[in-house]
């Protein structure tokens, strides 16, 4: 039996725009995802987050579901456009009322609330002024963070500033597959910096308010060479690792931007956005690093290959290898060794900060059989990845908790509602929730604080 350390925290994660719905309720302002999802062709099926899981109205039942599973922590996100409908300016207390109620409900069930302050739903009013390409957005974030902390800080102990700034910057401003849908490499790099600055300023603001545990959630990728013996592939790994991992982690851990990455992005224009004290601000000490992991990435040096486009600006001549093994419904390769490698690498290269797996999970084509969802593939995915976490723990990585993505099936961004990641199935017509077999399996893992003897099964 794979026993986890005493006090290991089991939980699940969601994000505001993916589950809340109620986009016009109680003074919420529009976000870039409201705008983007209404743009023809931007989201599969023309889906929007307008109703989503209607969690805004059903949060009590959803917390009861969490309690039934035995979750000890719940990572959700606070919608900036509910709290500051215009991005800056007066705080909308009615928007904060919702999170106030949610936090109380969680605590009354013994579940630790772990809010993320930014999970991609930038107020549209800020995007109209340049969004993350505008330095003022980072300052606005710190003010918004203070407003949330003022209201919830007496009951919330663990704070996350941003979720996956890589996605916000490169998918939002580089490839344009996420909101706000811009396709400008220079804008993507500028956004990276202002997101990091927002993290630093936000961390300072939270701490000034008395917050004790503040962290950042990233989606580091295990970048691997297609041919382990090729020097050219190793170079490709270094570049992609720089653009995806080191560009965020080095400055956050006080080492500043890596020189090779700065040289690379200089090809897209002088980094005029880098003010003298910024790297110091970004290096504000953190108390936890959240790791979201889904799949590894394989790259090869291939002259003439188009590279990663706006997702990895300037990687022409690099081939991103399509998944070779079994995949999830997203087409993402299933390989738990990537998670174990990442946790060991983070522990080695960026020591001293406790790690949390803040998202891990999978979409599969779930089938309902006589009212039951038999999702053996998801159980096997979770089981495999938890064994990888267990292995990293055994090798000394300081991993404190594991949060499944996701509690509920939800709005999977550009893919809409057809990709289902939940432990709990949602019927979007009736809003009926049905815990899947994986939810029952997870409950027994939590109860035993251990994985079952053989992988899979209930
Ligand atoms: C992550 C996001 C999360 C969800 C999962 C599948 O990148 O943080 O909101 O969409 O992917």
Coordinates of C-alpha atoms in Angstrom, one line a residue, residues 97-434:
X97 CA -20.6 38.4 -0.6
X98 CA -20.6 35.2 -2.7
X99 CA -17.1 34.3 -1.7
X100 CA -17.8 35.2 1.9
X101 CA -20.7 32.7 1.9
X102 CA -18.6 30.1 0.1
X103 CA -15.7 30.4 2.5
X104 CA -18.0 30.0 5.5
X105 CA -19.7 27.0 4.0
X106 CA -16.4 25.3 3.3
X107 CA -15.1 26.0 6.8
X108 CA -18.2 24.7 8.4
X109 CA -17.5 21.4 6.7
X110 CA -13.8 21.4 7.7
X111 CA -12.6 22.1 4.2
X112 CA -9.7 24.6 3.8
X113 CA -10.5 27.3 1.3
X114 CA -7.6 28.0 -1.1
X115 CA -8.6 30.9 -3.3
X116 CA -6.8 31.8 -6.5
X117 CA -7.1 35.5 -7.3
X118 CA -6.7 35.3 -11.0
X119 CA -7.7 32.3 -13.1
X120 CA -7.9 34.1 -16.5
X121 CA -11.1 36.2 -16.2
X122 CA -9.6 39.7 -16.6
X123 CA -12.2 42.5 -16.4
X124 CA -12.9 43.6 -20.0
X125 CA -12.5 47.2 -18.9
X126 CA -8.8 46.5 -18.3
X127 CA -8.3 44.7 -21.6
X128 CA -9.8 47.7 -23.3
X129 CA -6.7 49.6 -21.9
X130 CA -4.2 47.0 -23.1
X131 CA -4.9 44.2 -20.6
X132 CA -1.7 42.4 -19.5
X133 CA 0.4 44.4 -22.0
X134 CA -0.3 47.4 -19.7
X135 CA 1.8 47.8 -16.6
X136 CA -1.2 49.4 -14.8
X137 CA -3.0 46.0 -14.9
X138 CA -0.4 44.7 -12.5
X139 CA -1.0 47.6 -10.1
X140 CA -4.8 47.1 -10.4
X141 CA -4.3 43.4 -9.5
X142 CA -2.6 44.3 -6.2
X143 CA -5.4 46.7 -5.3
X144 CA -8.0 44.0 -6.1
X145 CA -6.0 41.5 -4.1
X146 CA -6.2 43.8 -1.1
X147 CA -9.9 44.2 -1.5
X148 CA -10.4 40.4 -1.4
X149 CA -8.0 40.0 1.5
X150 CA -9.8 42.7 3.5
X151 CA -13.0 40.8 3.3
X152 CA -11.8 37.1 3.5
X153 CA -8.4 37.4 5.3
X154 CA -9.8 36.6 8.7
X155 CA -10.9 33.1 7.5
X156 CA -8.5 32.3 4.6
X157 CA -5.0 31.2 5.4
X158 CA -3.7 30.1 2.0
X159 CA -3.7 32.4 -1.0
X160 CA -2.7 31.9 -4.6
X161 CA -2.0 35.0 -6.8
X162 CA -2.2 33.7 -10.4
X163 CA -3.1 30.5 -12.1
X164 CA -0.8 29.4 -14.9
X165 CA 0.6 32.8 -16.2
X166 CA 2.0 30.9 -19.2
X167 CA -1.5 30.3 -20.5
X168 CA -2.6 33.9 -19.8
X169 CA 0.4 35.3 -21.7
X170 CA 1.1 32.9 -24.5
X171 CA -2.4 31.5 -25.3
X172 CA -4.1 34.8 -24.6
X173 CA -1.6 37.1 -26.4
X174 CA 0.6 34.9 -28.6
X175 CA -1.5 32.1 -30.2
X176 CA -4.8 33.7 -29.5
X177 CA -6.6 30.4 -28.6
X178 CA -7.6 31.9 -25.3
X179 CA -9.1 35.3 -24.3
X180 CA -8.4 38.0 -25.3
X181 CA -7.4 36.2 -28.5
X182 CA -4.4 38.4 -29.5
X183 CA -1.6 37.0 -31.7
X184 CA 1.4 39.2 -31.1
X185 CA 4.6 37.6 -29.8
X186 CA 5.9 40.9 -28.4
X187 CA 2.6 41.3 -26.5
X188 CA 2.9 37.8 -25.1
X189 CA 6.3 38.5 -23.6
X190 CA 5.2 41.9 -22.3
X191 CA 2.2 40.0 -20.7
X192 CA 4.6 37.5 -19.1
X193 CA 6.3 40.3 -17.3
X194 CA 3.3 42.2 -16.2
X195 CA 1.7 38.9 -14.9
X196 CA 4.9 38.2 -12.9
X197 CA 4.8 41.8 -11.6
X198 CA 1.2 41.4 -10.6
X199 CA 2.2 38.2 -8.7
X200 CA 5.0 40.2 -6.9
X201 CA 2.9 43.2 -6.1
X202 CA -0.1 41.0 -5.2
X203 CA 2.1 38.9 -2.9
X204 CA 3.4 42.1 -1.2
X205 CA -0.2 43.4 -0.8
X206 CA -1.5 40.2 0.7
X207 CA 1.4 40.1 3.1
X208 CA 0.9 43.7 4.1
X209 CA -2.7 42.7 5.0
X210 CA -1.4 39.9 7.2
X211 CA -1.6 36.9 4.9
X212 CA 0.7 34.1 6.1
X213 CA 0.7 31.7 3.2
X214 CA 0.9 33.1 -0.3
X215 CA 1.9 31.3 -3.5
X216 CA 1.8 31.0 -7.2
X217 CA 0.4 28.3 -9.4
X218 CA 2.4 27.4 -12.6
X219 CA 2.1 24.7 -15.2
X220 CA 5.7 23.7 -15.6
X221 CA 6.2 21.3 -18.4
X222 CA 8.5 18.3 -18.5
X223 CA 10.3 19.0 -21.8
X224 CA 12.0 16.0 -23.2
X225 CA 14.1 15.4 -26.3
X226 CA 12.7 13.2 -29.0
X227 CA 16.2 11.7 -29.3
X228 CA 18.0 11.6 -25.9
X229 CA 21.4 11.3 -27.8
X230 CA 20.9 14.3 -30.0
X231 CA 22.8 17.6 -29.1
X232 CA 20.4 19.5 -31.3
X233 CA 17.4 18.1 -29.6
X234 CA 19.0 19.0 -26.2
X235 CA 19.3 22.7 -27.5
X236 CA 15.6 22.6 -28.5
X237 CA 14.8 21.3 -25.0
X238 CA 16.7 24.2 -23.4
X239 CA 14.9 26.8 -25.5
X240 CA 11.4 25.5 -24.8
X241 CA 12.2 24.9 -21.1
X242 CA 13.4 28.5 -21.0
X243 CA 10.2 29.9 -22.6
X244 CA 7.9 27.7 -20.5
X245 CA 9.6 27.1 -17.2
X246 CA 12.6 29.2 -16.4
X247 CA 11.1 32.5 -17.6
X248 CA 8.7 32.2 -14.7
X249 CA 10.5 30.3 -12.1
X250 CA 13.9 32.0 -12.2
X251 CA 12.6 35.5 -11.5
X252 CA 10.1 34.2 -8.9
X253 CA 12.9 32.4 -7.0
X254 CA 15.1 35.5 -7.0
X255 CA 17.4 34.7 -9.9
X256 CA 16.1 37.2 -12.4
X257 CA 15.2 36.4 -16.0
X258 CA 17.6 33.9 -17.5
X259 CA 20.0 35.6 -19.9
X260 CA 19.4 33.1 -22.7
X261 CA 15.7 33.7 -22.5
X262 CA 16.1 37.5 -22.4
X263 CA 18.4 37.3 -25.5
X264 CA 15.7 35.2 -27.2
X265 CA 12.8 37.5 -26.6
X266 CA 14.9 40.5 -27.5
X267 CA 14.3 39.3 -31.1
X268 CA 10.8 40.5 -30.7
X269 CA 11.7 44.0 -29.5
X270 CA 13.6 45.5 -26.7
X271 CA 12.2 44.6 -23.3
X272 CA 11.3 48.2 -22.5
X273 CA 8.8 46.9 -19.9
X274 CA 11.6 45.8 -17.5
X275 CA 11.9 48.5 -14.9
X276 CA 14.9 48.5 -12.5
X277 CA 13.3 47.2 -9.4
X278 CA 10.8 44.8 -11.1
X279 CA 12.9 41.7 -10.6
X280 CA 13.1 42.4 -6.9
X281 CA 9.3 42.8 -6.7
X282 CA 8.8 39.6 -8.6
X283 CA 11.1 37.8 -6.1
X284 CA 8.8 38.5 -3.1
X285 CA 9.2 35.4 -1.0
X286 CA 6.5 32.8 -1.4
X287 CA 5.3 30.0 0.9
X288 CA 4.0 27.5 -1.7
X289 CA 4.4 26.7 -5.3
X290 CA 1.5 25.1 -7.0
X291 CA 2.2 22.7 -9.9
X292 CA -0.5 21.9 -12.5
X293 CA 0.4 18.9 -14.5
X294 CA -1.3 17.0 -17.4
X295 CA 1.3 15.7 -19.9
X296 CA 5.0 16.0 -20.9
X297 CA 6.2 17.6 -24.1
X298 CA 8.7 16.1 -26.6
X299 CA 10.7 18.3 -28.9
X300 CA 13.1 17.7 -31.8
X301 CA 15.4 20.0 -33.8
X302 CA 14.1 19.7 -37.4
X303 CA 15.2 22.3 -39.9
X304 CA 12.1 23.7 -41.6
X305 CA 9.7 22.7 -38.8
X306 CA 7.2 25.5 -38.1
X307 CA 7.9 25.5 -34.3
X308 CA 5.3 26.3 -31.7
X309 CA 3.8 29.4 -33.3
X310 CA 2.5 32.0 -30.9
X311 CA 2.5 29.5 -28.1
X312 CA 6.3 29.4 -28.2
X313 CA 7.4 32.5 -30.1
X314 CA 10.6 32.1 -32.1
X315 CA 10.9 28.3 -32.1
X316 CA 10.9 27.8 -35.8
X317 CA 13.1 24.7 -36.6
X318 CA 11.7 22.8 -33.6
X319 CA 9.1 20.1 -34.0
X320 CA 6.7 19.5 -31.2
X321 CA 6.1 15.8 -31.4
X322 CA 2.5 14.6 -31.4
X323 CA 1.5 12.3 -28.6
X324 CA 3.0 8.8 -29.1
X325 CA 1.3 6.8 -26.4
X326 CA -2.2 6.6 -25.1
X327 CA -4.0 10.0 -24.7
X328 CA -6.9 11.5 -22.9
X329 CA -9.9 13.0 -24.7
X330 CA -7.9 16.2 -25.0
X331 CA -5.3 14.3 -27.1
X332 CA -2.8 14.8 -24.2
X333 CA -0.3 12.0 -23.7
X334 CA -0.8 10.0 -20.5
X335 CA 2.6 9.8 -18.8
X336 CA 2.8 10.1 -15.0
X337 CA 6.6 10.0 -15.1
X338 CA 6.5 13.7 -16.2
X339 CA 4.9 14.7 -12.9
X340 CA 7.4 12.8 -10.8
X341 CA 10.3 14.3 -12.8
X342 CA 8.9 17.8 -12.4
X343 CA 8.5 17.5 -8.7
X344 CA 12.0 16.2 -8.3
X345 CA 13.4 18.9 -10.6
X346 CA 11.5 21.7 -8.8
X347 CA 12.7 20.4 -5.4
X348 CA 16.3 20.4 -6.7
X349 CA 16.5 23.6 -8.8
X350 CA 14.1 25.8 -6.8
X351 CA 14.5 24.5 -3.3
X352 CA 13.0 25.7 0.0
X353 CA 9.4 26.2 -1.0
X354 CA 6.7 23.6 -0.3
X355 CA 5.1 22.1 -3.4
X356 CA 1.5 21.4 -4.0
X357 CA 0.0 19.6 -7.0
X358 CA -2.7 22.2 -7.5
X359 CA -4.2 20.5 -10.6
X360 CA -4.0 17.1 -12.1
X361 CA -6.7 15.1 -13.9
X362 CA -8.1 14.0 -17.2
X363 CA -11.0 14.4 -19.6
X364 CA -12.4 11.1 -21.0
X365 CA -15.5 10.3 -22.9
X366 CA -17.5 9.2 -19.9
X367 CA -20.5 7.0 -20.4
X368 CA -23.5 6.8 -18.1
X369 CA -24.6 3.2 -17.6
X370 CA -27.8 2.8 -15.7
X371 CA -27.2 6.0 -13.8
X372 CA -23.6 5.2 -13.0
X373 CA -20.5 6.6 -14.6
X374 CA -17.9 3.9 -15.0
X375 CA -14.8 5.9 -15.6
X376 CA -12.0 3.4 -15.1
X377 CA -9.7 5.4 -17.4
X378 CA -9.9 8.4 -15.0
X379 CA -9.2 6.2 -12.0
X380 CA -6.2 4.7 -13.7
X381 CA -4.9 8.2 -14.7
X382 CA -5.3 9.5 -11.1
X383 CA -3.8 6.3 -9.6
X384 CA -0.8 6.5 -11.9
X385 CA -0.2 10.2 -11.2
X386 CA -0.6 9.7 -7.4
X387 CA 2.0 6.9 -7.6
X388 CA 4.3 9.4 -9.3
X389 CA 3.7 11.9 -6.5
X390 CA 4.4 9.2 -3.9
X391 CA 7.7 8.3 -5.7
X392 CA 8.8 12.0 -5.7
X393 CA 7.9 12.2 -1.9
X394 CA 10.0 9.1 -1.3
X395 CA 12.9 10.9 -3.1
X396 CA 12.6 13.9 -0.8
X397 CA 10.4 16.3 -2.7
X398 CA 8.4 18.4 -0.2
X399 CA 4.9 17.9 -1.6
X400 CA 2.2 18.9 0.8
X401 CA -1.1 18.3 -1.1
X402 CA -2.8 17.0 -4.2
X403 CA -5.9 18.6 -5.8
X404 CA -7.8 16.9 -8.6
X405 CA -8.8 18.9 -11.6
X406 CA -11.7 19.0 -11.3
X407 CA -14.5 18.6 -8.8
X408 CA -17.1 19.0 -11.5
X409 CA -17.4 18.7 -15.2
X410 CA -17.2 22.3 -16.4
X411 CA -16.5 24.8 -19.2
X412 CA -13.2 23.7 -20.6
X413 CA -12.2 27.1 -22.1
X414 CA -11.8 27.0 -25.9
X415 CA -13.1 23.4 -25.9
X416 CA -16.4 24.2 -24.3
X417 CA -18.5 21.7 -22.3
X418 CA -17.7 18.5 -24.3
X419 CA -14.4 17.9 -22.5
X420 CA -15.3 16.5 -19.1
X421 CA -12.7 16.6 -16.3
X422 CA -15.0 16.2 -13.3
X423 CA -15.0 13.6 -10.5
X424 CA -18.6 14.5 -10.5
X425 CA -20.7 14.4 -13.7
X426 CA -22.9 17.4 -14.5
X427 CA -26.0 17.2 -16.6
X428 CA -26.0 20.7 -18.1
X429 CA -29.8 20.6 -18.9
X430 CA -30.9 19.8 -15.4
X431 CA -27.7 20.6 -13.4
X432 CA -28.0 17.2 -11.8
X433 CA -24.7 16.1 -10.2
X434 CA -23.7 12.5 -10.3

